[in-house]
mmCIF file of N, CA and C in Angstrom:
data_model
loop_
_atom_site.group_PDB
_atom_site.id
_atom_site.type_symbol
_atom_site.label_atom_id
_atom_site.label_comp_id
_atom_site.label_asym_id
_atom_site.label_seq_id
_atom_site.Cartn_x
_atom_site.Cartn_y
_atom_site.Cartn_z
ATOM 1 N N UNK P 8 29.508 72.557 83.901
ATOM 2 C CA UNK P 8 29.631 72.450 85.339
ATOM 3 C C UNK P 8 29.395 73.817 85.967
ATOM 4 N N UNK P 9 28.542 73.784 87.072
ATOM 5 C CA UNK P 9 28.090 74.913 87.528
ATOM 6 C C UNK P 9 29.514 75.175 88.850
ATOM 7 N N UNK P 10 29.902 76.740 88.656
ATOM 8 C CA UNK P 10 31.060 77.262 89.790
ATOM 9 C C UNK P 10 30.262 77.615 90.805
ATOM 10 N N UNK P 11 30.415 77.107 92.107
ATOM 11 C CA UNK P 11 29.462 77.356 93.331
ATOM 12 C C UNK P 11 30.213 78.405 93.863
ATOM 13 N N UNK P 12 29.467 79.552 94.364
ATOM 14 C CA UNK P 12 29.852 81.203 95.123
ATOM 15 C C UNK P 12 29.282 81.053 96.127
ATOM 16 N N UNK P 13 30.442 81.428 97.241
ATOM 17 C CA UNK P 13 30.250 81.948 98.628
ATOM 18 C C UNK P 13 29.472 82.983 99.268
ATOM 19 N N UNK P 14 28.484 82.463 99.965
ATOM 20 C CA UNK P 14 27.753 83.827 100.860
ATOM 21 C C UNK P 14 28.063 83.860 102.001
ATOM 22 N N UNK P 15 28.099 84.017 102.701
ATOM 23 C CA UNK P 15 28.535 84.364 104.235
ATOM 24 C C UNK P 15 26.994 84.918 104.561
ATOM 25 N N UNK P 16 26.418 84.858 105.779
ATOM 26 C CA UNK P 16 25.863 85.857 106.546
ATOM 27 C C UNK P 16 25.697 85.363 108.019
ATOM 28 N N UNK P 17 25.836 86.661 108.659
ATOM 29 C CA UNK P 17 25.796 86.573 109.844
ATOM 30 C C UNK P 17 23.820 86.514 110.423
ATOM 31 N N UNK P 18 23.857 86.271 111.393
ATOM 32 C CA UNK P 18 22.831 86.173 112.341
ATOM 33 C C UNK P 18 22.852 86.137 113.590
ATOM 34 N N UNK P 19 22.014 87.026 114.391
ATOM 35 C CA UNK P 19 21.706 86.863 115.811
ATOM 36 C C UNK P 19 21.208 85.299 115.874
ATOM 37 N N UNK P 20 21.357 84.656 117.555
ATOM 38 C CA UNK P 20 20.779 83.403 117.695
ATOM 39 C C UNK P 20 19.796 83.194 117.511
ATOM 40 N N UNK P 21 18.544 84.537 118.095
ATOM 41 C CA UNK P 21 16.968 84.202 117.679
ATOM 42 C C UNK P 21 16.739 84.088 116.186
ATOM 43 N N UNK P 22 17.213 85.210 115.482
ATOM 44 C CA UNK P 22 17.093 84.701 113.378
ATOM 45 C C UNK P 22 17.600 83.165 113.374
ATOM 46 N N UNK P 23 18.920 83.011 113.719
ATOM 47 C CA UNK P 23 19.554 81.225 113.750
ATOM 48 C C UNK P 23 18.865 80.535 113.776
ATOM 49 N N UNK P 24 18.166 79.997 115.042
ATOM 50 C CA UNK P 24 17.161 79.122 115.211
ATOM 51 C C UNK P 24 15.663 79.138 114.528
ATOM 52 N N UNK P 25 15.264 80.619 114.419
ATOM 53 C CA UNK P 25 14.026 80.465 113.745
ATOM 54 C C UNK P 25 14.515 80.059 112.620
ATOM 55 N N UNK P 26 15.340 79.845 111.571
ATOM 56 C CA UNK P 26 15.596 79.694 110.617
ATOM 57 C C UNK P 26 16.262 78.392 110.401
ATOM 58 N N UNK P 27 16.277 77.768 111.799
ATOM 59 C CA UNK P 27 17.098 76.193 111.847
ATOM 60 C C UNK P 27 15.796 75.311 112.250
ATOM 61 N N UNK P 28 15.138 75.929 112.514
ATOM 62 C CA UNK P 28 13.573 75.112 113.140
ATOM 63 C C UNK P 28 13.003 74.935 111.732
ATOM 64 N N UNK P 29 12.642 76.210 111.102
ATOM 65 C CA UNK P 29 11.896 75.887 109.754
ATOM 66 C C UNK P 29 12.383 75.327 109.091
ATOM 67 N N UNK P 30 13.811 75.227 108.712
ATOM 68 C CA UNK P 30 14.536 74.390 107.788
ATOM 69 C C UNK P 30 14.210 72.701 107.764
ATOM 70 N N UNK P 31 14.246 72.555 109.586
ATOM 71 C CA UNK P 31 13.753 71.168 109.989
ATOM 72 C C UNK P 31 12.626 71.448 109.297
ATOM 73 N N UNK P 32 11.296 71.517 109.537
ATOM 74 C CA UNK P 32 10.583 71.674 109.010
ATOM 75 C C UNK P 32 10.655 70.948 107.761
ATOM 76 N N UNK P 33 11.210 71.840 106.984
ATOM 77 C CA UNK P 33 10.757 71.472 105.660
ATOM 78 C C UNK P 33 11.800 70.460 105.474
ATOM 79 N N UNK P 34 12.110 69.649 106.178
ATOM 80 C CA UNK P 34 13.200 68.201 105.914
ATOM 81 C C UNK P 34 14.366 69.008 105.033
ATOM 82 N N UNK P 35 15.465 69.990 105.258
ATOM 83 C CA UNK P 35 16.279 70.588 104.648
ATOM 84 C C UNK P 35 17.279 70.961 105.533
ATOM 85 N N UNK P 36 18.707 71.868 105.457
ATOM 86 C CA UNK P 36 19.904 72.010 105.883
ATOM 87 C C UNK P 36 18.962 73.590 106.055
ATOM 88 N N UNK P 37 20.009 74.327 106.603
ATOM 89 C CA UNK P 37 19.610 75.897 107.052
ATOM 90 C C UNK P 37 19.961 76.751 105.412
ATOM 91 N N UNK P 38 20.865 76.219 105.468
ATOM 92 C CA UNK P 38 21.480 77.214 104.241
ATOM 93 C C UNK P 38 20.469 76.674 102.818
ATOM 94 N N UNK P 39 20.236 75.360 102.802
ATOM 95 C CA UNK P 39 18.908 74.922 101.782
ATOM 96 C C UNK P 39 17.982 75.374 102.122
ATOM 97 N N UNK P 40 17.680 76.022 103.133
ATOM 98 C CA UNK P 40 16.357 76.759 103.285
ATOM 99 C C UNK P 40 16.528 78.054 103.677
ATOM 100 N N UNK P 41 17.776 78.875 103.595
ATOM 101 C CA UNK P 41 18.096 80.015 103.051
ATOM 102 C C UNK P 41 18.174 80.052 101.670
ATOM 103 N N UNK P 42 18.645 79.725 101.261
ATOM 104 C CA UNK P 42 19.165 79.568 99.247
ATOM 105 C C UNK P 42 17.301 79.657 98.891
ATOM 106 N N UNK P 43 16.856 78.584 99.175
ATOM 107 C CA UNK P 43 15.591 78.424 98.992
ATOM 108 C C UNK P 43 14.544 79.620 98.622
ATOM 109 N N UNK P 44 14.173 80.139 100.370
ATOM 110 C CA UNK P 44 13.415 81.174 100.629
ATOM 111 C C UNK P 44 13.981 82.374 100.033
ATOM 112 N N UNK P 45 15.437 82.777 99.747
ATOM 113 C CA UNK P 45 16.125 84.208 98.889
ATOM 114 C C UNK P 45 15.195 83.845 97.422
ATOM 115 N N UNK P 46 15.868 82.981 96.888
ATOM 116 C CA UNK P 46 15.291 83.021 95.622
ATOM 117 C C UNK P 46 14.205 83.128 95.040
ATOM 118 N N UNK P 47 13.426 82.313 96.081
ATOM 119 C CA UNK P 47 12.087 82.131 95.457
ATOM 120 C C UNK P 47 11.613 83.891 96.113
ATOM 121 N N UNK P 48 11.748 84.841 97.152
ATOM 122 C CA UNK P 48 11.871 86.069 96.968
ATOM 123 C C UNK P 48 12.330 86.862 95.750
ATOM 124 N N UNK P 49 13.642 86.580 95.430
ATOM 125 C CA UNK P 49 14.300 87.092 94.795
ATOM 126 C C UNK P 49 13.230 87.109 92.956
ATOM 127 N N UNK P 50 13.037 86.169 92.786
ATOM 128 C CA UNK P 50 11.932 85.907 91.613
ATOM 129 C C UNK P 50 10.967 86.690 91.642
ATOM 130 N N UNK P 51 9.986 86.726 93.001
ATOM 131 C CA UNK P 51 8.947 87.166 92.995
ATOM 132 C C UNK P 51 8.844 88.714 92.805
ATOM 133 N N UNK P 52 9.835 89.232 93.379
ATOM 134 C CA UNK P 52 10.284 90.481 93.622
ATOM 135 C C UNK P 52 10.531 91.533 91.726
ATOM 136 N N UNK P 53 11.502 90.379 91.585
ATOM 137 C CA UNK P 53 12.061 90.790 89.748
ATOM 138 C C UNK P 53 10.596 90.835 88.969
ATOM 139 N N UNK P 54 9.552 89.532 89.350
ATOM 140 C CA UNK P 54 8.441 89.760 88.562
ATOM 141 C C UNK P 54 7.702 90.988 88.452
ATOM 142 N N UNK P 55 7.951 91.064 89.574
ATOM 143 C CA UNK P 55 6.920 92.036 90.004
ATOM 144 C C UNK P 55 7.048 93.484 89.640
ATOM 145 N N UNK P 56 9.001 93.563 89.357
ATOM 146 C CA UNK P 56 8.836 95.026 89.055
ATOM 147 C C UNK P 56 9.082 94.169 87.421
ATOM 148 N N UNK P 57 8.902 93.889 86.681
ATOM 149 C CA UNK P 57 9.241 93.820 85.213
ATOM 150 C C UNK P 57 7.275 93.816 84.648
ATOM 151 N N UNK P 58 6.870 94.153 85.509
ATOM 152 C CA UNK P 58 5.314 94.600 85.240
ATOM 153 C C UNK P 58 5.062 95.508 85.018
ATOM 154 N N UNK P 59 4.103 96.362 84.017
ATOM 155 C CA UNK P 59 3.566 97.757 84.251
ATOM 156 C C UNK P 59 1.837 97.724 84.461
ATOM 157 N N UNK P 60 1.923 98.235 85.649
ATOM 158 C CA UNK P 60 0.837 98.267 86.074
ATOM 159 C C UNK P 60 -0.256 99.430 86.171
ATOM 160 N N UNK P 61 -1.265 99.898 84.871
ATOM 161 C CA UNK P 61 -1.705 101.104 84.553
ATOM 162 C C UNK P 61 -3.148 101.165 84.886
ATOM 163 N N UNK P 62 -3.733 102.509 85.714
ATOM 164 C CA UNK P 62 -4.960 101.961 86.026
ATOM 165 C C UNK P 62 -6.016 102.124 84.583
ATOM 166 N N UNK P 63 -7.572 101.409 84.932
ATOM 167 C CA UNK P 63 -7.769 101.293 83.856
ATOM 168 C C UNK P 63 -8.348 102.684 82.956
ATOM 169 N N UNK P 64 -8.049 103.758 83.345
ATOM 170 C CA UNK P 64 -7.992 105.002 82.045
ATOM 171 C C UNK P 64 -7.024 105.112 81.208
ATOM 172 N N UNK P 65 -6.075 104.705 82.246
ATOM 173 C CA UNK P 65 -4.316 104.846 81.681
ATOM 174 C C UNK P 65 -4.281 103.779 80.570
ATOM 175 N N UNK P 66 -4.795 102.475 80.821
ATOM 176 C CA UNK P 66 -5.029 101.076 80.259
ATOM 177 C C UNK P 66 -5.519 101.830 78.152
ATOM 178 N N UNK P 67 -7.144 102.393 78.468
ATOM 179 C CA UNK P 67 -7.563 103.014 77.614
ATOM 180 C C UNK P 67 -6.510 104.511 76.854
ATOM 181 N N UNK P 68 -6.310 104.939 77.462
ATOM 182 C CA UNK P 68 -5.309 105.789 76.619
ATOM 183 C C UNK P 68 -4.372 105.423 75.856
ATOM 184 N N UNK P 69 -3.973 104.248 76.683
ATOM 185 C CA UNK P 69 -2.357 103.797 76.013
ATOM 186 C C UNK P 69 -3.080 103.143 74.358
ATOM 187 N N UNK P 70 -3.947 101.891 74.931
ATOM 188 C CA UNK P 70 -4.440 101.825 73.754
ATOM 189 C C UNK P 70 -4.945 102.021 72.153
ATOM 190 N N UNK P 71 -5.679 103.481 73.189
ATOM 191 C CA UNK P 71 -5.795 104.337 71.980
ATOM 192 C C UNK P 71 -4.966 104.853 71.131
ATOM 193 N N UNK P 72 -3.678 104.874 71.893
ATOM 194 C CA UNK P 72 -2.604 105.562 70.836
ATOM 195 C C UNK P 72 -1.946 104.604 70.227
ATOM 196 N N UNK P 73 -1.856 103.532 70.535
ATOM 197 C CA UNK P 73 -1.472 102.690 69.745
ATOM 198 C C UNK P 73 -1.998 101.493 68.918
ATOM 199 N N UNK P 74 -3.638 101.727 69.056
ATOM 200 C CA UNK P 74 -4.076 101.793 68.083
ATOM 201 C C UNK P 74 -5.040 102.933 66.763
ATOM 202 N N UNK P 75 -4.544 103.523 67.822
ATOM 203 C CA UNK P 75 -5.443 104.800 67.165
ATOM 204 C C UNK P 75 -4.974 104.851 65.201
ATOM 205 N N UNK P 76 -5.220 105.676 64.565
ATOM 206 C CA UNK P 76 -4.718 106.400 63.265
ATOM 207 C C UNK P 76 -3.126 106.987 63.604
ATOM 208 N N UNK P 77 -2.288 106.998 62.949
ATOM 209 C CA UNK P 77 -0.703 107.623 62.810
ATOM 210 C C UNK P 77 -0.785 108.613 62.066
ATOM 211 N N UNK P 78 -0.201 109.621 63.219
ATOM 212 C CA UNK P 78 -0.365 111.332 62.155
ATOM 213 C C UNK P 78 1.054 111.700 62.738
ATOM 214 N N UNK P 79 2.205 112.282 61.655
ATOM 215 C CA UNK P 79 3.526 112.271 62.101
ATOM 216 C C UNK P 79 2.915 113.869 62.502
ATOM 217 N N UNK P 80 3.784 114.609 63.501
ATOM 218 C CA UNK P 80 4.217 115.740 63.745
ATOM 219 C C UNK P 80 4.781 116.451 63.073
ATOM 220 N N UNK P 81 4.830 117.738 62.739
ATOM 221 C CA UNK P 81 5.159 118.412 61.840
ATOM 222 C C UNK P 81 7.349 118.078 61.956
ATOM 223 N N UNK P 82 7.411 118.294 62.490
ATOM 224 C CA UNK P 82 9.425 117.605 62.286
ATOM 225 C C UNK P 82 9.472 116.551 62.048
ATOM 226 N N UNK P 83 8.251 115.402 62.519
ATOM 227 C CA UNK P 83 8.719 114.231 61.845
ATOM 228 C C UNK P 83 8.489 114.473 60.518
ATOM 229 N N UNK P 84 7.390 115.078 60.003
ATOM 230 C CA UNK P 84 6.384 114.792 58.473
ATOM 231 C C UNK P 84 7.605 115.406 57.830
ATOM 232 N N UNK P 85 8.709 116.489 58.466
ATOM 233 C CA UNK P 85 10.064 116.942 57.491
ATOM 234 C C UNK P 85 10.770 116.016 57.563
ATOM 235 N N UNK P 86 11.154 115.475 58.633
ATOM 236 C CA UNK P 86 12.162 114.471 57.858
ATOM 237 C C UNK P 86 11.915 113.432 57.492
ATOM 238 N N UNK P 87 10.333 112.975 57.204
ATOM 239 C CA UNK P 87 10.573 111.670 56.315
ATOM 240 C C UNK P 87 10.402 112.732 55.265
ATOM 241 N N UNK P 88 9.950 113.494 54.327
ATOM 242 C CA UNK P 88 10.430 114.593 53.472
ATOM 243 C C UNK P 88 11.373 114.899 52.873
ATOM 244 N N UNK P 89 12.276 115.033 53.700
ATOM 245 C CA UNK P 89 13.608 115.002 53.738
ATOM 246 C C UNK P 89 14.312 114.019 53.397
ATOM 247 N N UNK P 90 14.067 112.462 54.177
ATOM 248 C CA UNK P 90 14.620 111.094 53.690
ATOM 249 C C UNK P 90 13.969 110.569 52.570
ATOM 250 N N UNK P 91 12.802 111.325 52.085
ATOM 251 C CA UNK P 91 12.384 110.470 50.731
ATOM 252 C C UNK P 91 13.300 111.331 49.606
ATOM 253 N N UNK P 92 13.654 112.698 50.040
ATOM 254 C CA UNK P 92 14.003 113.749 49.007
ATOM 255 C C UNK P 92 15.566 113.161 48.971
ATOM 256 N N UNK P 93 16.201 112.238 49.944
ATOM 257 C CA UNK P 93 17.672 112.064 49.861
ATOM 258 C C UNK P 93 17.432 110.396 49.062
ATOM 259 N N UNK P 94 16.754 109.869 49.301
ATOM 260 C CA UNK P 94 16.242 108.472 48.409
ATOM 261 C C UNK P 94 16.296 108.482 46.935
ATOM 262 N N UNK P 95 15.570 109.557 46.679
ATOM 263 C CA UNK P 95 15.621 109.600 45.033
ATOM 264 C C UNK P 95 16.909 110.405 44.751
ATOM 265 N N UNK P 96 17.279 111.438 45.434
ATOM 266 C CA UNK P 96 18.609 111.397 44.692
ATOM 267 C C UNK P 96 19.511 110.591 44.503
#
């Protein structure tokens, strides 16, 4: 069973009505066409930043490094060195 949470919001009369007209509109209550229009914002919004959006050099670079050849750095190349030298002991 879903627990239903309280919103409150206030509005001037002109937001009220524009927002009681469209609701008619779309054959709905005000607050069903508040709930409505938040969310389906609210979605679009989350999509949008859970994107990375790189232009296309950035696109090619990234690529390249991850597909490129793997060459550790000299501190990494010690400590896998190091973790193979603690392995066999």
């Amino acid at each position: 069973m879903t627990i239903a949470a309280r919103f409150d919001l206030k509005l001037d009369a002109e937001d009220k009505d524009l927002l009681a007209r469209a609701a008619s509109l779309m054959g709905t209550t005000m607050a069903g066409f508040v709930r409505s229009a938040a969310k389906e914002k609210a979605q679009t919004l989350l999509e949008q930043e859970s994107r990375v959006a790189l232009s296309k050099r950035d696109f090619l670079a990234f690529n390249t490094a991850i597909n490129g050849a793997f060459a550790p750095n000299v501190a990494l190349q010690e400590a896998i060195n190091a973790a193979a030298k603690v392995k066999r002991a």
